[in-house]
Short mmCIF file of C-alpha atoms in Angstrom, two decimals:
data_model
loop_
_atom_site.label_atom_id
_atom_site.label_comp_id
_atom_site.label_asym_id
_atom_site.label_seq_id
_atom_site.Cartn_x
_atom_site.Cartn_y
_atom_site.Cartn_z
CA UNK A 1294 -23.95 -3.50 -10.78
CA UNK A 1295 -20.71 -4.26 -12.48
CA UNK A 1296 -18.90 -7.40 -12.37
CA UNK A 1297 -17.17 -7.69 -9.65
CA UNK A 1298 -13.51 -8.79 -11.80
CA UNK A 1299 -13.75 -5.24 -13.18
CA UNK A 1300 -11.69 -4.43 -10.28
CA UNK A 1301 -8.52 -5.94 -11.84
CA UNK A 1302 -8.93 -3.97 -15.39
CA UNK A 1303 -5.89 -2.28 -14.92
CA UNK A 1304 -3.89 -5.11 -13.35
CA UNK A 1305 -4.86 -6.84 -17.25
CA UNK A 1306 -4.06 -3.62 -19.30
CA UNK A 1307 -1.02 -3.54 -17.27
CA UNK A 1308 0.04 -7.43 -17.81
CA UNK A 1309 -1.11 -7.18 -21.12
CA UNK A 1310 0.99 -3.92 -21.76
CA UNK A 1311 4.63 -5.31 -20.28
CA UNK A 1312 4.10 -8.98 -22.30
CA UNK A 1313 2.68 -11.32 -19.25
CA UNK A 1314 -1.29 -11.94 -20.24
CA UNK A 1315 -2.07 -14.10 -23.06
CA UNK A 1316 -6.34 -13.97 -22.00
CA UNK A 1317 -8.51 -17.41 -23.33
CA UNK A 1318 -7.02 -17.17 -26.99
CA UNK A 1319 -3.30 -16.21 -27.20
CA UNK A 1320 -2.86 -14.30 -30.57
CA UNK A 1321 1.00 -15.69 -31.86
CA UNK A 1322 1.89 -12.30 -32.81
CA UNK A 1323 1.67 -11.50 -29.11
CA UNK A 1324 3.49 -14.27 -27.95
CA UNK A 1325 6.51 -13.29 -29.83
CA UNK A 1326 5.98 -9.70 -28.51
CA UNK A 1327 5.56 -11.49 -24.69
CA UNK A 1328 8.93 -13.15 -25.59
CA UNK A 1329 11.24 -10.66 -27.21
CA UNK A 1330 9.78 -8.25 -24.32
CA UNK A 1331 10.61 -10.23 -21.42
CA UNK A 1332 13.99 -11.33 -22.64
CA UNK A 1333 15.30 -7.98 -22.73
CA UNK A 1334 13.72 -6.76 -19.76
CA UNK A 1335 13.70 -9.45 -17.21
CA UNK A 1336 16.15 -12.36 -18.28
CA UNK A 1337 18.92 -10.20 -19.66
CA UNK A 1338 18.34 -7.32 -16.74
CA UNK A 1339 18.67 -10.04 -14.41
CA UNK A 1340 22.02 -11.51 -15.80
CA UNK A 1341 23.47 -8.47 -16.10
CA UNK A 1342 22.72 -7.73 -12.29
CA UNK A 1343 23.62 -11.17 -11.16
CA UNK A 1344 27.12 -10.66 -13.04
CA UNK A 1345 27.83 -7.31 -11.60
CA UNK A 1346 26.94 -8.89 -7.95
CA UNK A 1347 30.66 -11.15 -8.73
CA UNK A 1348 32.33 -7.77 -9.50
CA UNK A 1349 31.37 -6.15 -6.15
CA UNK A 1350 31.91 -8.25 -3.82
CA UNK A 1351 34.69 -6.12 -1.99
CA UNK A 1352 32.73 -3.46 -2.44
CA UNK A 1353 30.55 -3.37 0.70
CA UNK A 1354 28.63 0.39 -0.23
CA UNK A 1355 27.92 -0.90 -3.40
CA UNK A 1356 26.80 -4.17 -2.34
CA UNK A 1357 24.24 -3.68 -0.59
CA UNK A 1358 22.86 -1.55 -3.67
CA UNK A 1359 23.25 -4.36 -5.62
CA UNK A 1360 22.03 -7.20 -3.03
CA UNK A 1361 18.73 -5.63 -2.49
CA UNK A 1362 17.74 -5.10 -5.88
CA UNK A 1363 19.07 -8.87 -6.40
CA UNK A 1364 16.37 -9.83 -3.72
CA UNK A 1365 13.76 -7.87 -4.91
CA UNK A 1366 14.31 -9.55 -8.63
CA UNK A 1367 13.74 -12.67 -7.10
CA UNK A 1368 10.39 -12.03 -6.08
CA UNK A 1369 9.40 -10.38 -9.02
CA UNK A 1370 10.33 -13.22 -11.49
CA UNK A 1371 8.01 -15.39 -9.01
CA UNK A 1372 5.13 -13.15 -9.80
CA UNK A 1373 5.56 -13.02 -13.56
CA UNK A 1374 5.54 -16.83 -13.29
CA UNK A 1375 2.71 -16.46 -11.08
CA UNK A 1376 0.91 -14.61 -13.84
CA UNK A 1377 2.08 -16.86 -16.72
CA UNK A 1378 1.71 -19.84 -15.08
CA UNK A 1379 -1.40 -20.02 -13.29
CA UNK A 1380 -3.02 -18.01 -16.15
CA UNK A 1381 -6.05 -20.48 -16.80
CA UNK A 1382 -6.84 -20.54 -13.00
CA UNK A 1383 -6.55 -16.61 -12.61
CA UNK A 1384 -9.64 -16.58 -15.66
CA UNK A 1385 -11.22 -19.40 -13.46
CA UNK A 1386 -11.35 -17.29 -10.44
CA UNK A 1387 -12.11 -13.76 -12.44
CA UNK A 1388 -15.49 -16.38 -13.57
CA UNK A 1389 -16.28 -17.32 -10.19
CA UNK A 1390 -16.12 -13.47 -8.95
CA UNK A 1391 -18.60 -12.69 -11.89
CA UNK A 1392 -20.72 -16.01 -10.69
CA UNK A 1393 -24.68 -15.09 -10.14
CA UNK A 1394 -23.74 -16.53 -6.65
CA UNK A 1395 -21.24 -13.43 -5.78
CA UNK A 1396 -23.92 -11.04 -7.12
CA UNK A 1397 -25.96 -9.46 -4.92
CA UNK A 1398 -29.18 -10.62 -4.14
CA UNK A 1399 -30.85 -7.31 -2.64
CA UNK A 1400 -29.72 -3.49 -1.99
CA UNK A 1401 -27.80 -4.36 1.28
CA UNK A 1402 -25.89 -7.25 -0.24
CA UNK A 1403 -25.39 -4.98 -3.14
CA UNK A 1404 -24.02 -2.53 -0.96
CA UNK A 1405 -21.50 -4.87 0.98
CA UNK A 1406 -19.87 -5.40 -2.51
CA UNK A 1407 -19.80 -2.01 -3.71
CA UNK A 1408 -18.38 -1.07 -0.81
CA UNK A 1409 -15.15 -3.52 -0.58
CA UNK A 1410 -14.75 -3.04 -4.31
CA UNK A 1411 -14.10 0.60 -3.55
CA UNK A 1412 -12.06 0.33 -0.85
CA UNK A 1413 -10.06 -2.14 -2.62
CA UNK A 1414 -9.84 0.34 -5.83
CA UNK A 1415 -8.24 2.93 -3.29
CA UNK A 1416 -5.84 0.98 -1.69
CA UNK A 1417 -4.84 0.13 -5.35
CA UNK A 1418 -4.43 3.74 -6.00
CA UNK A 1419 -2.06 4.79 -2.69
CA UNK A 1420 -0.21 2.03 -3.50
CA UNK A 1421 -0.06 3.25 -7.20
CA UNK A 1422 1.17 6.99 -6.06
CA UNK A 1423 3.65 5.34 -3.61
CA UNK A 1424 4.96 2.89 -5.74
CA UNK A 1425 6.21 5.90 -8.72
CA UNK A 1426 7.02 7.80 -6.29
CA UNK A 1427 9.59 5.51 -4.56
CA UNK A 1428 10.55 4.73 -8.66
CA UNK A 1429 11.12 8.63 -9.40
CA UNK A 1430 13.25 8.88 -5.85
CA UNK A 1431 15.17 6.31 -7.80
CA UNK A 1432 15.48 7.26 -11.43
CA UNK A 1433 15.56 11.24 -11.14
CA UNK A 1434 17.96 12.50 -9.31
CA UNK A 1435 21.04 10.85 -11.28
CA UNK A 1436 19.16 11.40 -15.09
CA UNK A 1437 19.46 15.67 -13.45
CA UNK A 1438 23.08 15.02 -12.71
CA UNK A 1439 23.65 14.00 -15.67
CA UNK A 1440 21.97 16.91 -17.67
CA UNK A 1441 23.45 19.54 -15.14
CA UNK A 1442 27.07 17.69 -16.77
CA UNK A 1443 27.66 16.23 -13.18
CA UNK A 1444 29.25 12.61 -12.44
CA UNK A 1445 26.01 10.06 -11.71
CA UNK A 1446 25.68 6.86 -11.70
CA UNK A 1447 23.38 4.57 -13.47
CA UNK A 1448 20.48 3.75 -11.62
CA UNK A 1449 20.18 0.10 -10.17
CA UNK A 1450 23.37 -1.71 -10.85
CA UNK A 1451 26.76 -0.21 -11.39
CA UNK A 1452 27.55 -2.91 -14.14
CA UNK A 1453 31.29 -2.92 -12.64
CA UNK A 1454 32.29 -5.64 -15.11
CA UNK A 1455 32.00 -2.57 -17.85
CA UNK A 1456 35.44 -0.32 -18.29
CA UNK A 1457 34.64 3.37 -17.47
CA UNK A 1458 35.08 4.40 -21.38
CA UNK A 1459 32.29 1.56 -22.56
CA UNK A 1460 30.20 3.14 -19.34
CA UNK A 1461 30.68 6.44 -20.24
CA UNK A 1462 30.32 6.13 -24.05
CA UNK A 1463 27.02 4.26 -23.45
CA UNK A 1464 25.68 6.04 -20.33
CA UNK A 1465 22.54 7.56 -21.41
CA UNK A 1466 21.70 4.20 -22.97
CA UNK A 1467 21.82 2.10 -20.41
CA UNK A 1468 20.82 4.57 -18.22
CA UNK A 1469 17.49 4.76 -19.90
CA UNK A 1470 17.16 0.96 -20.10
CA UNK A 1471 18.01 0.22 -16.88
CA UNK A 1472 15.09 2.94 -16.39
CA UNK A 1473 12.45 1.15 -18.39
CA UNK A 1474 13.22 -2.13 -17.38
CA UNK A 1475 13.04 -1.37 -13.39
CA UNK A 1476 9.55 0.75 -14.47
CA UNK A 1477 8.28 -2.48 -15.81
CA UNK A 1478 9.59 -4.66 -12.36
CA UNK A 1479 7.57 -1.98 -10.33
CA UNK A 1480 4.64 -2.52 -12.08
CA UNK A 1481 4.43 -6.51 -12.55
CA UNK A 1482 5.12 -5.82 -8.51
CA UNK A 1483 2.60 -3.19 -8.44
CA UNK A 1484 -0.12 -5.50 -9.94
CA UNK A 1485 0.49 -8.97 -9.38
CA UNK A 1486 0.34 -7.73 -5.43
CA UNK A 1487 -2.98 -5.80 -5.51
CA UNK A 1488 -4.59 -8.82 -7.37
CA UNK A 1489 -3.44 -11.46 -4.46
CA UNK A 1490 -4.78 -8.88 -1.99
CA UNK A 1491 -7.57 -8.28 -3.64
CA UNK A 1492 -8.38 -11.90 -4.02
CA UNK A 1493 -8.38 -12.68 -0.30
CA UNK A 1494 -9.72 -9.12 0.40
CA UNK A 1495 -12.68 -10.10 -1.72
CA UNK A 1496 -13.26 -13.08 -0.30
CA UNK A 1497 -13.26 -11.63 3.10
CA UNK A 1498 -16.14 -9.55 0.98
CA UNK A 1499 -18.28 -12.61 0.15
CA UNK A 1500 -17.79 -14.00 3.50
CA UNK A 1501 -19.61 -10.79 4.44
CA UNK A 1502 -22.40 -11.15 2.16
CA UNK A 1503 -22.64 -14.80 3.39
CA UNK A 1504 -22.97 -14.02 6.62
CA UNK A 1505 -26.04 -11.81 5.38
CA UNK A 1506 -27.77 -14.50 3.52
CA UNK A 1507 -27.56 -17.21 6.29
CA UNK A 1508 -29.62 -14.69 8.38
CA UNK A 1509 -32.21 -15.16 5.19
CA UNK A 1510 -31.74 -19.32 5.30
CA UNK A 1511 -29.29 -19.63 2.38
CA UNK A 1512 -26.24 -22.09 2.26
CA UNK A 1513 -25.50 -22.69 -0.80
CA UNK A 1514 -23.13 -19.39 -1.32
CA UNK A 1515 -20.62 -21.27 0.95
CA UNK A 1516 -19.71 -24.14 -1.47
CA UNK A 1517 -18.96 -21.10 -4.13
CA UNK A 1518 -16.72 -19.49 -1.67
CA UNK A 1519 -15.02 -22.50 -0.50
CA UNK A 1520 -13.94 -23.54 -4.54
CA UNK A 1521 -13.01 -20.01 -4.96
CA UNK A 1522 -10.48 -19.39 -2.08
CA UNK A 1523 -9.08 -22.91 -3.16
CA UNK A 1524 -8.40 -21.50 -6.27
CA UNK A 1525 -6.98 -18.53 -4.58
CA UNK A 1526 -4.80 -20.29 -2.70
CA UNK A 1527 -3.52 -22.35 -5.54
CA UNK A 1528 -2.63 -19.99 -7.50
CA UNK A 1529 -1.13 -18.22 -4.54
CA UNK A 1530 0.72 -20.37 -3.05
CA UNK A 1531 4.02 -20.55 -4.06
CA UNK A 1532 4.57 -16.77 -5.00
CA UNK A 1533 3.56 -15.74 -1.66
CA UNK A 1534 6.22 -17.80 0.17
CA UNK A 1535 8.60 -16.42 -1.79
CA UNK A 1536 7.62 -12.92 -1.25
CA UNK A 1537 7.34 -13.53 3.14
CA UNK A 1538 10.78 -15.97 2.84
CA UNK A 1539 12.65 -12.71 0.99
CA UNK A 1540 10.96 -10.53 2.94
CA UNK A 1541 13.23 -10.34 6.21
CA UNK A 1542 15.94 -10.30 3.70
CA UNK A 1543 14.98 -7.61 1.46
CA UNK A 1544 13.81 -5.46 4.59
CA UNK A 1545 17.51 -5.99 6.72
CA UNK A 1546 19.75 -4.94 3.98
CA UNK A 1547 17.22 -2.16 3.33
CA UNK A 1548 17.89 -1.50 6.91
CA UNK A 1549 21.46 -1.49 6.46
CA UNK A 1550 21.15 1.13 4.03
CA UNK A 1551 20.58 3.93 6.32
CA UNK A 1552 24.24 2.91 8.42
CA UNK A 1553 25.84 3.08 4.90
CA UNK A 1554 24.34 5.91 2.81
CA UNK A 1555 25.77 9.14 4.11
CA UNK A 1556 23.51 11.65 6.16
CA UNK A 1557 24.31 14.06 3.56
CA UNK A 1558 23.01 12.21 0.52
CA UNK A 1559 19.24 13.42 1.02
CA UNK A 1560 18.02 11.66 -2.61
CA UNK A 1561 19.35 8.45 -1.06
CA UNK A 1562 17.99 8.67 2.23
CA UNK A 1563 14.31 9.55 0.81
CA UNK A 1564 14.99 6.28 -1.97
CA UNK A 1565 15.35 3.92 1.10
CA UNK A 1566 12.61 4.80 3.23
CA UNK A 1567 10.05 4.96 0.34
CA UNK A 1568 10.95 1.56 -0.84
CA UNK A 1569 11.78 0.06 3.05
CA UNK A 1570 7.60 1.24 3.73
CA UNK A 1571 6.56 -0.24 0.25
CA UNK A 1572 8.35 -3.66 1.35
CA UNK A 1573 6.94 -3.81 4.53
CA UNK A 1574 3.56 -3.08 2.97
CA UNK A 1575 3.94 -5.60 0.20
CA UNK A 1576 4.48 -8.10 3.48
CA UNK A 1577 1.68 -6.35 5.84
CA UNK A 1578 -1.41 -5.99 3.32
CA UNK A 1579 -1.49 -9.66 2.79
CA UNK A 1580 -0.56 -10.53 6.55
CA UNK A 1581 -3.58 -8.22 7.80
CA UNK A 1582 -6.19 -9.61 5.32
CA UNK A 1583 -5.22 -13.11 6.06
CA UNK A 1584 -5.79 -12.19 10.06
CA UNK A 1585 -9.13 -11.05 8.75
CA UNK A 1586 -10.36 -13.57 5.79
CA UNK A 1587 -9.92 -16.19 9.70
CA UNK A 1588 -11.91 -13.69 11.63
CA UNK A 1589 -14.65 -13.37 9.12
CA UNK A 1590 -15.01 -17.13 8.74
CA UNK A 1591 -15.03 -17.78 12.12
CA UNK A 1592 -18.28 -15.11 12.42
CA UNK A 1593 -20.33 -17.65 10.16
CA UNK A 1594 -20.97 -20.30 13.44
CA UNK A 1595 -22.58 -17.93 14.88
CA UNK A 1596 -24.08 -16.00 11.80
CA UNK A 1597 -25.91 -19.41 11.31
CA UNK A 1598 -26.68 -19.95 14.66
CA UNK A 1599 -28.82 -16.34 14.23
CA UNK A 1600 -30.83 -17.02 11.46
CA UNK A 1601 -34.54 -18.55 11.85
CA UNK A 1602 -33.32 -21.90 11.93
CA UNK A 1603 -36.06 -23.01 14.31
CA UNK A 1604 -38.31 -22.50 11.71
CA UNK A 1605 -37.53 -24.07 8.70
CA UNK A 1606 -37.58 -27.23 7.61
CA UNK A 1607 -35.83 -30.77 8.95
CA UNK A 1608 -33.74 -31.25 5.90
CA UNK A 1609 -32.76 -27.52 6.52
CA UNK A 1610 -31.86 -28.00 10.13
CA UNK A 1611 -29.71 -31.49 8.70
CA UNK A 1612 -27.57 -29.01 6.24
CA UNK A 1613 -26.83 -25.99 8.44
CA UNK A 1614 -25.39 -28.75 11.71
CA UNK A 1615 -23.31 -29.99 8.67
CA UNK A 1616 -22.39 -26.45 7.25
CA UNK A 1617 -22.04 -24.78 11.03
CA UNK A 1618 -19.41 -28.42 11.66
CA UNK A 1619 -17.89 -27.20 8.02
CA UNK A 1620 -17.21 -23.96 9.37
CA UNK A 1621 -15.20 -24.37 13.24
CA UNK A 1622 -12.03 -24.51 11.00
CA UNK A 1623 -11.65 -21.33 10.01
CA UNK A 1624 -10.38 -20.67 6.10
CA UNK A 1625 -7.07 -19.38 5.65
CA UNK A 1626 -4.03 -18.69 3.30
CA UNK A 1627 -0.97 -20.78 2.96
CA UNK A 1628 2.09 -20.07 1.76
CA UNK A 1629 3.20 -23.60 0.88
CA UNK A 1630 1.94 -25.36 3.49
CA UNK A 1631 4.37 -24.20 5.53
CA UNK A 1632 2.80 -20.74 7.43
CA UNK A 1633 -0.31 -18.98 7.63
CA UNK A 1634 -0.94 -15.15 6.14
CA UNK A 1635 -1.30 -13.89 9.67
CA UNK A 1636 -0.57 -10.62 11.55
CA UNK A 1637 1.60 -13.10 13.94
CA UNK A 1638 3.34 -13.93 10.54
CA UNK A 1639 4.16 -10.57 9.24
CA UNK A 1640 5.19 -9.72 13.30
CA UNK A 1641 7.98 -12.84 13.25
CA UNK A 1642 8.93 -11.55 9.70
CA UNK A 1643 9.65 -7.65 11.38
CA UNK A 1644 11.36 -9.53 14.41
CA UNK A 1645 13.98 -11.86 12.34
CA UNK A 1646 14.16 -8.48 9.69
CA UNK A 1647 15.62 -6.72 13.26
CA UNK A 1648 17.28 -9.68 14.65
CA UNK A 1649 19.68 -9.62 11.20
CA UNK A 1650 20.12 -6.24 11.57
CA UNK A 1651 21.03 -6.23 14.74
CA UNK A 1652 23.59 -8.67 14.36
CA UNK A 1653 25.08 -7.18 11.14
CA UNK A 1654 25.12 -4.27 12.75
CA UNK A 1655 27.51 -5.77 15.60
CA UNK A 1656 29.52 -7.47 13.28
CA UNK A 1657 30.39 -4.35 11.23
CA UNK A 1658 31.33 -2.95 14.60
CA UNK A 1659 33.71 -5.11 15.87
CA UNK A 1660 35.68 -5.33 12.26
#
């Protein structure tokens, strides 16, 4: 069987590609590449967008273009710091994964793995295909305007603080870098999201195979789990409160977008409902797997209850009261202490996402 952080190749080849993953020994050479690459593609993008947001203000059309990309950047910055931060723990937990306790210990065990591992590859995959998708909704349909010698404009931010001759002597360069740099956004997004859900979702996985071996008397997986979802939810922490505290944000202007963007203006239309179902997803995947790394946990009382306890010996008996006391709080994910990753989570999220709408939406009315 492979090892089980095989699963996150591409997430690496990606983060290794866009300048965010140094591995055990950083070479220099790449650390100046890592630097020079996210300067011009994350710092600078960003200052440039947070400038134009001062020249738009009075602009309300445009400003909700530019206010939920401004949202959006926030979160990804707190993944990329995510990444380069918490780099040593990230290895940690890839070493745990590969652990000969989260092997497989027989065919059915085996199988349980296998089986998440490939679900978890083709959730990675839809979300892949969606992602570009939403990205090519995006970048396309002005880059054809432009060849067909129609007016377009550039893709994410106006950059209003430009004069229309530096725009228009310049267009097809910063029309292509605003292009690359958003590509690169979408894919630190992209990856840095299917390895948190893939974290919990695999250790939902060994909770499974846990549940398995305390039917065959054996505790000892438990401890390995319990380190390993700790290191999880360090490294988690943070990035995912960000993420759920912009995510009523980033999914009400979204919102907003469809009372704004005229009926006619198809490309614009399709751009905000791809990227409206990707944010909800981003928020949803996590919230559902929390709601199920509890339920799973919970199942282990009475997985131990069902093995041949009755049987075995008294210092046996001793450890499984302790592990089966261990066990009546379930495990969870945190987002800074301050709310669980929870289907009741992602639901208050939708509801407050509605409630700003809604009230917007008034507002705009009676003005």
């Amino acid at each position: 069987m492979k090892a089980i952080s095989e699963c996150f190749s591409e997430n690496i080849l990606a983060w290794k590609i866009f300048g965010i993953w140094f591995g055990n020994n950083p070479n220099k050479y790449y650390k100046y590449y890592s630097f020079i690459f996210l300067n011009l593609t994350l710092t600078i993008f960003n200052l440039l967008l947070t400038i134009n947001l001062f020249y738009t203000y009075n602009q309300i059309e445009n400003l909700l273009h530019e206010v939920i990309y401004i949202f959006t950047e926030i979160t990804v910055v707190a993944k990329v710091c995510m990444v380069l931060f918490w780099r040593k723990k990230i290895i940690l937990a890839f070493a745990i994964l590969d652990s000969e306790e989260f092997e497989g210990i027989d065919k059915i065990s085996k199988e349980i793995i296998e089986n998440d591992v490939l679900k978890y590859k083709n959730i990675m995959k839809f979300y892949i295909v969606f992602c570009n998708l939403s990205y090519c909704l995006a970048i396309l349909p002005g880059f054809v305007d432009y060849l067909l010698g129609n007016n377009s404009e550039f893709p994410i931010s106006r950059y209003n603080f430009l004069s229309y001759e530096i725009k228009k002597q310049f267009y097809i360069y910063l029309y292509l870098y605003q292009s690359f740099c958003i590509y690169g956004h979408m894919v630190y997004n992209v990856s840095i999201d299917t390895l948190i859900t893939g974290f919990i979702h695999l250790t939902i996985n060994q909770l499974k195979v846990l549940k398995y071996k305390l039917k065959r008397l054996n505790l000892k997986h438990f401890d390995v789990i319990v380190r390993y979802q700790a290191i999880v939810q360090e490294i988690t922490s943070v990035t995912l409160f960000i993420i759920f505290g912009m995510g009523s944000a980033i999914i009400c202007v979204t919102l907003c977008g469809f009372h704004l963007v005229s009926s006619t203006d198809v490309n614009s239309l399709l751009f905000i409902f791809t990227y409206l179902i990707a944010m909800v997803l981003i928020i949803f995947v996590p919230s559902w797997l929390g709601t199920q790394l509890m339920h799973e946990s919970q199942e282990l009382v009475s997985a131990a209850y069902s093995s041949d306890w009755m049987n075995s010996s008294k210092e046996f008996k001793s450890s499984l009261i302790i592990f089966m006391e261990r066990t009546k709080t379930p495990m969870c994910v945190v987002g800074m202490k301050m709310f669980l990753l929870s289907l009741n989570t992602f639901i208050t999220i939708m509801k407050t996402a509605y409630s700003l709408f809604t009230l917007i939406s008034r507002f705009r009315n009676m003005t």
